[in-house]
Short mmCIF file of C-alpha atoms and ligand atoms in Angstrom, two decimals:
data_model
loop_
_atom_site.label_atom_id
_atom_site.label_comp_id
_atom_site.label_asym_id
_atom_site.label_seq_id
_atom_site.Cartn_x
_atom_site.Cartn_y
_atom_site.Cartn_z
CA MET A 29 81.30 183.95 71.81
CA VAL A 30 83.40 184.59 68.75
CA VAL A 31 84.77 181.28 67.63
CA LYS A 32 88.16 181.04 65.80
CA PRO A 33 90.10 177.88 64.75
CA LYS A 34 92.52 176.69 67.32
CA ILE A 35 94.83 174.13 65.50
CA ARG A 36 96.82 171.65 67.52
CA GLY A 37 98.75 169.39 65.10
CA PHE A 38 96.26 167.52 63.09
CA LEU A 39 93.33 168.42 65.22
CA CYS A 40 91.20 171.68 65.54
CA VAL A 41 90.15 172.00 69.22
CA THR A 42 87.35 174.59 68.45
CA ALA A 43 84.27 174.29 66.05
CA HIS A 44 82.04 176.81 64.84
CA PRO A 45 78.30 176.09 65.12
CA ASP A 46 77.01 178.10 62.25
CA GLY A 47 79.86 176.82 59.87
CA CYS A 48 79.07 173.26 60.80
CA ALA A 49 75.30 174.00 59.94
CA VAL A 50 76.38 175.35 56.62
CA ASN A 51 78.55 172.45 55.95
CA VAL A 52 75.61 170.09 56.68
CA ALA A 53 73.13 172.29 54.69
CA GLU A 54 75.56 172.17 51.53
CA GLN A 55 75.58 168.32 51.74
CA ILE A 56 71.91 168.13 51.91
CA GLU A 57 71.51 170.50 48.88
CA TYR A 58 73.78 168.27 46.90
CA VAL A 59 71.73 165.31 47.80
CA LYS A 60 68.45 166.87 47.09
CA LYS A 61 69.79 167.83 43.60
CA ASP A 62 72.10 164.93 42.50
CA GLY A 63 71.55 162.25 45.19
CA GLN A 64 68.31 160.70 44.91
CA VAL A 65 68.15 157.01 45.58
CA ASN A 66 65.38 155.00 44.12
CA GLY A 67 64.33 152.10 46.18
CA GLY A 68 66.63 153.14 48.97
CA PRO A 69 66.57 152.41 52.68
CA LYS A 70 63.67 153.83 54.86
CA LYS A 71 64.90 153.21 58.36
CA VAL A 72 68.60 153.60 58.96
CA LEU A 73 70.93 153.15 61.64
CA VAL A 74 74.22 154.91 61.30
CA ILE A 75 77.07 154.04 63.89
CA GLY A 76 79.55 156.95 63.66
CA ALA A 77 77.01 159.38 62.31
CA SER A 78 78.50 162.77 63.15
CA THR A 79 81.33 163.43 60.86
CA GLY A 80 83.01 162.19 57.61
CA TYR A 81 81.68 159.33 55.83
CA GLY A 82 78.93 158.37 58.58
CA LEU A 83 77.51 161.87 58.52
CA SER A 84 77.28 161.81 54.85
CA SER A 85 75.79 158.43 54.96
CA ARG A 86 73.06 159.79 57.31
CA ILE A 87 72.45 162.65 54.93
CA VAL A 88 72.06 160.51 51.83
CA ALA A 89 69.78 158.17 53.71
CA ALA A 90 67.56 160.97 54.80
CA PHE A 91 67.62 163.35 51.95
CA GLY A 92 68.19 160.90 49.15
CA SER A 93 65.93 158.26 50.13
CA GLY A 94 63.43 159.67 52.78
CA ALA A 95 64.84 157.51 55.54
CA ASP A 96 64.19 157.91 59.37
CA THR A 97 67.64 157.91 61.02
CA LEU A 98 69.12 156.89 64.13
CA GLY A 99 72.67 158.20 64.68
CA VAL A 100 75.14 156.97 67.20
CA PHE A 101 78.34 159.02 67.86
CA PHE A 102 80.88 159.98 70.51
CA GLU A 103 80.90 163.82 70.60
CA ARG A 104 81.46 166.50 73.18
CA PRO A 105 78.95 169.07 73.99
CA SER A 106 79.90 172.53 74.96
CA ASP A 107 81.43 172.90 78.32
CA LYS A 108 82.70 175.56 80.46
CA GLY A 109 82.78 178.14 77.66
CA ARG A 110 84.42 175.73 75.25
CA PRO A 111 82.65 175.11 71.97
CA ALA A 112 81.31 171.65 71.48
CA SER A 113 82.96 169.42 68.98
CA ALA A 114 82.27 169.69 65.29
CA GLY A 115 80.23 166.30 65.26
CA TRP A 116 77.89 167.75 67.99
CA TYR A 117 77.16 170.88 65.92
CA ASN A 118 76.83 168.78 62.71
CA SER A 119 74.26 166.51 64.48
CA VAL A 120 72.36 169.60 65.90
CA ALA A 121 72.19 171.02 62.24
CA PHE A 122 71.26 167.48 60.73
CA GLU A 123 68.36 166.85 63.25
CA LYS A 124 66.93 170.40 62.61
CA GLU A 125 66.96 169.95 58.93
CA ALA A 126 65.47 166.46 59.12
CA ALA A 127 62.72 167.72 61.38
CA ALA A 128 61.98 170.58 59.13
CA ALA A 129 61.71 167.98 56.27
CA GLY A 130 59.35 165.84 58.27
CA LEU A 131 61.89 163.08 58.99
CA TYR A 132 62.58 161.32 62.10
CA ALA A 133 66.16 161.76 63.44
CA LYS A 134 67.25 160.82 66.88
CA SER A 135 70.93 160.60 68.15
CA LEU A 136 72.55 158.78 70.71
CA ASN A 137 75.81 160.25 71.98
CA GLY A 138 78.08 157.89 73.94
CA ASP A 139 80.62 155.00 73.43
CA ALA A 140 79.43 152.67 70.53
CA PHE A 141 81.86 150.04 71.72
CA SER A 142 79.96 149.46 74.98
CA ASP A 143 77.10 146.99 75.61
CA GLU A 144 75.06 149.77 77.13
CA MET A 145 75.00 151.86 73.95
CA LYS A 146 73.93 148.67 71.99
CA ALA A 147 71.06 148.14 74.21
CA LYS A 148 69.99 151.74 74.17
CA THR A 149 70.14 151.62 70.45
CA VAL A 150 68.01 148.31 70.30
CA GLU A 151 65.55 150.10 72.73
CA ALA A 152 65.35 153.28 70.74
CA ILE A 153 64.70 151.32 67.57
CA LYS A 154 61.98 149.25 69.01
CA ALA A 155 60.37 152.22 70.49
CA ASP A 156 60.41 154.45 67.51
CA LEU A 157 61.23 152.69 64.28
CA GLY A 158 60.23 149.02 64.96
CA GLN A 159 63.12 147.74 62.84
CA VAL A 160 65.98 149.23 60.52
CA ASP A 161 66.63 148.25 56.93
CA CYS A 162 70.02 149.59 56.67
CA VAL A 163 72.96 149.58 59.23
CA ILE A 164 75.84 151.76 58.41
CA TYR A 165 79.09 151.13 60.52
CA SER A 166 81.56 154.03 60.12
CA LEU A 167 83.50 154.19 63.38
CA ALA A 168 87.04 155.73 63.48
CA SER A 169 88.45 155.60 66.85
CA PRO A 170 91.95 155.72 68.51
CA ARG A 171 90.68 153.41 71.33
CA ARG A 172 88.28 150.73 72.41
CA THR A 173 87.09 149.64 75.93
CA ASP A 174 86.48 145.93 75.59
CA PRO A 175 82.94 145.50 76.81
CA LYS A 176 83.77 142.05 78.21
CA ASP A 177 86.65 142.81 80.51
CA GLY A 178 87.13 146.50 80.48
CA ALA A 179 90.48 146.43 79.03
CA VAL A 180 91.34 149.43 77.00
CA TYR A 181 92.93 148.77 73.59
CA LYS A 182 94.66 151.69 71.51
CA SER A 183 95.11 151.58 67.75
CA VAL A 184 98.47 152.75 66.40
CA LEU A 185 99.38 153.63 62.85
CA LYS A 186 102.72 151.86 62.37
CA PRO A 187 104.26 149.92 59.50
CA ILE A 188 104.90 146.24 60.03
CA GLY A 189 108.12 144.24 59.72
CA ALA A 190 110.54 147.19 59.00
CA PRO A 191 110.90 150.83 59.79
CA PHE A 192 109.34 153.14 57.10
CA THR A 193 110.59 156.49 55.96
CA ALA A 194 108.61 158.61 53.66
CA LYS A 195 107.55 162.10 52.79
CA SER A 196 104.69 163.73 54.65
CA VAL A 197 103.58 167.26 55.27
CA ASP A 198 103.74 169.29 58.34
CA THR A 199 100.40 171.10 57.86
CA ASP A 200 101.17 173.76 60.52
CA LYS A 201 104.46 174.85 58.92
CA GLU A 202 103.36 174.08 55.46
CA GLU A 203 106.55 171.97 54.83
CA VAL A 204 107.16 168.70 53.08
CA ILE A 205 109.04 166.58 55.82
CA GLU A 206 110.39 163.27 56.23
CA VAL A 207 108.84 160.91 58.75
CA SER A 208 110.47 157.76 60.03
CA LEU A 209 108.29 155.17 61.73
CA ASP A 210 109.36 152.22 63.79
CA PRO A 211 107.65 148.96 63.03
CA ALA A 212 104.75 147.69 65.14
CA THR A 213 105.11 144.89 67.71
CA GLU A 214 102.72 142.01 67.61
CA GLN A 215 100.73 143.62 70.46
CA ASP A 216 100.29 146.82 68.28
CA ILE A 217 98.91 144.79 65.51
CA ALA A 218 96.59 142.96 67.85
CA ASP A 219 95.50 146.00 69.62
CA THR A 220 94.73 148.02 66.31
CA THR A 221 92.74 145.17 65.18
CA LYS A 222 90.77 144.99 68.32
CA VAL A 223 89.83 148.69 67.97
CA MET A 224 89.41 149.14 64.06
CA GLY A 225 88.79 145.44 62.96
CA GLY A 226 85.48 143.67 62.77
CA GLU A 227 84.76 142.40 66.34
CA ASP A 228 82.66 145.34 67.24
CA TRP A 229 80.69 145.33 64.04
CA GLN A 230 79.96 141.64 64.69
CA LEU A 231 78.85 142.45 68.21
CA TRP A 232 76.54 145.23 66.94
CA MET A 233 74.89 142.91 64.22
CA ASP A 234 74.28 140.22 67.15
CA ALA A 235 72.78 142.68 69.36
CA LEU A 236 70.51 144.17 66.75
CA LYS A 237 69.54 140.64 65.50
CA GLU A 238 68.96 139.48 69.09
CA GLY A 239 66.86 142.46 69.78
CA GLY A 240 64.75 141.58 66.83
CA VAL A 241 65.28 145.10 65.25
CA LEU A 242 66.73 144.13 61.88
CA ALA A 243 64.09 144.04 59.15
CA GLU A 244 64.04 141.20 56.57
CA GLY A 245 66.74 141.86 54.00
CA CYS A 246 68.45 144.53 56.14
CA LYS A 247 71.77 145.67 54.64
CA SER A 248 74.89 146.50 56.82
CA ILE A 249 77.76 148.22 55.37
CA ALA A 250 81.25 149.09 57.06
CA TYR A 251 83.85 151.40 55.48
CA SER A 252 87.39 150.52 54.61
CA TYR A 253 90.41 151.77 52.51
CA ILE A 254 93.07 150.38 50.29
CA GLY A 255 94.88 153.19 48.57
CA PRO A 256 98.07 153.42 46.49
CA GLU A 257 101.57 151.77 46.85
CA VAL A 258 103.03 155.02 48.32
CA THR A 259 100.93 154.72 51.36
CA PHE A 260 101.05 150.81 51.64
CA PRO A 261 103.59 150.64 54.39
CA ILE A 262 101.65 152.97 56.64
CA TYR A 263 98.23 151.95 55.67
CA ARG A 264 97.37 148.92 53.70
CA ASN A 265 100.38 146.94 54.88
CA GLY A 266 100.63 148.56 58.18
CA THR A 267 98.65 148.11 61.53
CA ILE A 268 95.56 149.84 60.22
CA GLY A 269 95.58 147.66 57.05
CA LYS A 270 95.61 144.44 59.27
CA ALA A 271 92.57 145.77 61.11
CA LYS A 272 90.75 146.56 57.96
CA GLU A 273 91.63 142.95 56.47
CA ASP A 274 89.85 141.85 59.66
CA LEU A 275 86.93 144.04 59.04
CA GLU A 276 86.64 142.88 55.48
CA ALA A 277 86.90 139.29 56.65
CA THR A 278 84.02 140.05 59.10
CA ALA A 279 81.72 141.03 56.19
CA GLY A 280 82.26 137.49 54.69
CA LYS A 281 81.59 135.92 58.19
CA LEU A 282 78.30 137.95 58.63
CA ARG A 283 77.23 136.88 55.15
CA GLU A 284 77.71 133.19 56.09
CA GLN A 285 75.67 134.05 59.10
CA GLY A 286 72.77 135.27 56.97
CA PHE A 287 73.41 139.00 57.24
CA ASP A 288 73.40 141.04 54.02
CA ALA A 289 76.76 142.62 55.13
CA TYR A 290 79.37 144.37 53.05
CA VAL A 291 82.59 146.37 53.13
CA SER A 292 82.79 149.32 50.86
CA ILE A 293 86.35 150.50 50.01
CA ASN A 294 85.88 154.24 49.86
CA LYS A 295 88.36 156.90 48.51
CA ALA A 296 90.81 159.05 50.49
CA VAL A 297 89.11 162.25 51.66
CA VAL A 298 89.87 164.75 54.31
CA THR A 299 88.24 163.73 57.67
CA GLN A 300 89.41 164.03 61.26
CA ALA A 301 90.44 160.46 61.17
CA SER A 302 92.48 160.60 57.78
CA SER A 303 94.30 163.67 58.85
CA ALA A 304 95.90 161.96 61.80
CA ILE A 305 97.59 159.43 59.54
CA PRO A 306 101.24 160.15 58.50
CA VAL A 307 101.91 160.54 54.70
CA VAL A 308 98.30 160.32 53.95
CA PRO A 309 97.48 164.26 53.90
CA LEU A 310 100.38 164.77 51.36
CA TYR A 311 99.11 161.98 49.24
CA VAL A 312 95.52 163.53 49.51
CA SER A 313 96.90 166.89 48.53
CA ILE A 314 98.36 165.56 45.29
CA LEU A 315 95.36 163.26 44.66
CA PHE A 316 92.95 166.09 44.81
CA LYS A 317 94.87 168.10 42.25
CA VAL A 318 94.94 165.30 39.95
CA MET A 319 91.35 164.40 40.47
CA LYS A 320 90.22 167.87 40.15
CA GLU A 321 92.18 168.35 37.00
CA GLN A 322 90.56 165.27 35.40
CA GLY A 323 87.00 166.21 36.66
CA LEU A 324 86.74 163.46 39.02
CA HIS A 325 87.06 165.03 42.33
CA GLU A 326 84.85 163.69 45.08
CA GLY A 327 84.33 164.36 48.91
CA CYS A 328 82.35 162.07 51.33
CA ILE A 329 78.99 163.20 50.14
CA GLU A 330 79.59 162.51 46.56
CA GLN A 331 81.18 159.08 47.54
CA ILE A 332 78.16 157.95 49.45
CA VAL A 333 75.64 159.12 46.84
CA ARG A 334 77.53 156.99 44.24
CA LEU A 335 77.70 154.02 46.73
CA PHE A 336 73.89 154.08 47.34
CA GLN A 337 72.95 155.02 43.79
CA GLU A 338 75.18 152.74 41.79
CA LYS A 339 76.40 149.96 44.00
CA LEU A 340 73.82 149.21 46.60
CA TYR A 341 70.25 150.38 45.55
CA HIS A 342 70.38 150.33 41.74
CA GLY A 343 67.62 147.72 41.42
CA GLY A 344 69.85 144.66 41.45
CA ALA A 345 72.32 142.65 43.67
CA ALA A 346 75.13 144.64 45.27
CA VAL A 347 77.96 145.47 42.80
CA LEU A 348 80.89 143.78 44.12
CA ASP A 349 84.69 143.18 43.16
CA ASP A 350 86.11 139.71 42.87
CA GLU A 351 86.80 139.70 46.66
CA GLY A 352 83.18 140.54 47.48
CA ARG A 353 83.62 144.41 48.33
CA LEU A 354 81.84 147.34 47.09
CA ARG A 355 84.25 149.75 45.52
CA VAL A 356 83.97 153.47 45.32
CA ASP A 357 87.64 154.02 45.30
CA ASP A 358 87.46 153.02 41.55
CA TRP A 359 88.04 156.72 40.40
CA GLU A 360 90.90 157.27 42.92
CA MET A 361 92.52 153.92 41.76
CA LYS A 362 92.09 154.60 37.87
CA PRO A 363 95.60 154.20 36.32
CA GLU A 364 95.50 157.76 34.88
CA ILE A 365 94.89 159.13 38.48
CA GLN A 366 97.62 157.12 39.89
CA GLU A 367 100.05 157.84 37.12
CA GLY A 368 99.31 161.50 37.83
CA VAL A 369 100.16 161.24 41.48
CA LYS A 370 103.34 159.07 40.81
CA ALA A 371 104.54 161.81 38.47
CA VAL A 372 104.46 164.38 41.23
CA TRP A 373 105.36 162.38 44.33
CA PRO A 374 109.29 161.97 43.99
CA GLY A 375 109.80 165.67 43.22
CA ILE A 376 107.55 167.39 45.74
CA ASP A 377 109.05 169.45 48.30
CA THR A 378 108.30 172.49 50.36
CA ALA A 379 109.00 174.75 47.55
CA THR A 380 106.56 173.14 45.19
CA LEU A 381 103.89 171.92 47.76
CA LYS A 382 101.33 174.43 46.62
CA SER A 383 101.92 174.30 42.95
CA ALA A 384 102.29 170.64 42.53
CA SER A 385 99.49 169.68 44.85
CA ASP A 386 96.34 170.90 46.10
CA PHE A 387 97.59 171.58 49.51
CA GLY A 388 95.32 175.00 49.67
CA GLY A 389 92.43 172.67 49.07
CA TYR A 390 93.47 170.17 51.60
CA GLN A 391 93.63 172.94 54.19
CA GLU A 392 90.46 174.47 53.15
CA GLU A 393 88.53 171.14 53.52
CA PHE A 394 90.40 170.53 56.86
CA LEU A 395 89.09 173.83 58.29
CA ARG A 396 85.52 173.17 56.88
CA LEU A 397 85.41 169.98 58.79
CA PHE A 398 85.28 172.20 61.93
CA GLY A 399 82.95 174.70 60.55
CA PHE A 400 85.57 177.31 59.34
CA GLY A 401 85.80 178.95 55.93
CA LEU A 402 82.17 178.30 55.01
CA PRO A 403 80.38 180.87 52.73
CA GLY A 404 77.93 183.20 54.42
CA VAL A 405 79.08 182.82 57.88
CA ASP A 406 80.25 185.73 59.91
CA TYR A 407 83.20 184.74 61.77
CA GLU A 408 83.59 187.89 63.74
CA LYS A 409 80.07 187.60 65.05
CA ASP A 410 79.22 186.28 68.58
CA VAL A 411 77.64 182.91 68.32
CA GLU A 412 75.91 180.85 70.89
CA ILE A 413 78.17 177.80 71.53
CA GLU A 414 75.96 175.90 73.87
CA VAL A 415 73.35 174.35 71.64
CA PRO A 416 71.50 171.19 72.75
CA LEU A 417 70.79 168.22 70.45
CA PRO A 418 67.09 168.56 69.49
CA SER A 419 66.48 164.86 70.17
CA GLY A 420 68.45 165.07 73.53
CA GLY A 421 71.19 162.90 72.55
CA ALA A 422 70.86 160.06 75.11
P1 NAD B 3 85.61 160.44 61.24
O1 NAD B 3 86.61 160.71 62.14
O2 NAD B 3 85.08 161.58 60.43
O3 NAD B 3 84.36 159.80 61.92
C1 NAD B 3 84.26 158.83 62.96
C2 NAD B 3 82.94 158.75 63.65
O4 NAD B 3 83.12 157.81 64.62
C3 NAD B 3 82.35 160.13 64.28
O5 NAD B 3 81.05 159.98 64.00
C4 NAD B 3 82.56 159.73 65.63
O6 NAD B 3 81.78 160.36 66.76
C5 NAD B 3 82.48 158.28 65.88
N1 NAD B 3 83.09 157.66 66.89
C6 NAD B 3 84.48 157.44 67.20
N2 NAD B 3 84.68 156.68 68.32
C7 NAD B 3 83.43 156.50 68.83
C8 NAD B 3 83.01 155.71 69.93
N3 NAD B 3 83.86 155.06 70.71
N4 NAD B 3 81.58 155.64 70.07
C9 NAD B 3 80.73 156.21 69.30
N5 NAD B 3 81.14 156.85 68.13
C10 NAD B 3 82.49 156.97 67.87
O7 NAD B 3 86.11 159.31 60.28
P2 NAD B 3 85.87 158.79 58.76
O8 NAD B 3 87.21 159.28 58.06
O9 NAD B 3 84.69 159.27 58.35
O10 NAD B 3 85.96 157.21 59.04
C11 NAD B 3 84.77 156.49 59.11
C12 NAD B 3 85.19 155.11 58.36
O11 NAD B 3 85.51 155.45 56.95
C13 NAD B 3 86.39 154.37 59.03
O12 NAD B 3 86.16 153.07 59.11
C14 NAD B 3 87.49 154.85 57.96
O13 NAD B 3 88.55 153.93 58.00
C15 NAD B 3 86.71 154.72 56.75
N6 NAD B 3 87.35 155.38 55.56
C16 NAD B 3 87.78 156.67 55.74
C17 NAD B 3 88.48 157.19 54.58
C18 NAD B 3 89.12 158.73 54.65
O14 NAD B 3 89.90 158.97 53.85
N7 NAD B 3 88.80 159.37 55.59
C19 NAD B 3 88.82 156.48 53.33
C20 NAD B 3 88.18 155.15 53.14
C21 NAD B 3 87.41 154.63 54.44
#
């Protein structure tokens, strides 16, 4: 069928298989050229491997370090004439490229929060890889079913303590708008922490250790974000920030238990997860303009290359900040970048959205997440939407 973007708010409900394949191929090309990692990992488990930071981590591990990779994710295959989700097509493309390069790549599609998925993963590692030497934890989810009691927790994006009103962008209407958000309840904070905090990362590490599938010195990295003051009320000081504090504290706890575990603070990029956060897309649009002007622009793939090459596998100990965190948001947080954003923020409105920010670049990247707007793809052509994962995905 001919697949066109169908955007519903901050989601695109269609995805283009050929476009997703080009997106993956472009990241692989970048890594082959600029992303080689000396002394990098060789057997890698990526939890949340199909889009965004997790997909880029899988690509850097495989094509920058020659690693065999096992990817866990929750994606929708094509059903009843509906295209599959972008992460499905990304993973199909990744597996094909990895196989062509002689690398093992298997994927497990299902709920990473469940005990069943953890057990399946342990079995797959035992059967195919023996042990892994790196575990990337890159889940972003709006909900989690607790494996112990089956209760479902939902994460919310709310400020804490007081209502918050700020500029945001209506990406459909291309307008700068004002959003007002009510403060979270204690329950909201606890639920968001349950979903996006560190509990599940700890459960994964326990299950992998118990299963005997962690190699001596295996590293584990989870991803977090801090960001600038303009987003503090909705991000760092909001419900999601509380969850991230918990995730970061879990890294410390894991190290006390003998795991080589860290949180990496990454920069703001366009992903399915970040486009759902109020205020952030407007900030990202301005940030992109300032970082591009200063020659410092990065997407997921550039970030993960720098994380692996300079912070994790550079021939010495992990490069950490005073609070024990890896930082690849260092360029985003440079004073000259943040000053550039601050100079634009107060005055930006609908009339200046496109000139004062890189809103065009934001929208392009958003569409690319779903395989649209990629070079060399004929979007008028019929494409096969029902494509299986070469590894089966189960
Ligand atoms: P994303 O939406 O692109 O990817 C999320 C991944 O999680 C996908 O592979 C998805 O399939 C998987 N997933 C979601 N629910 C699942 C479930 N129940 N079981 C199995 N897999 C599931 O998100 P992203 O932006 O790449 O976020 C990844 C991590 O990076 C998050 O911790 C996020 O907070 C962090 N981070 C993101 C940004 C940003 O700007 N996007 C910045 C810094 C840190």
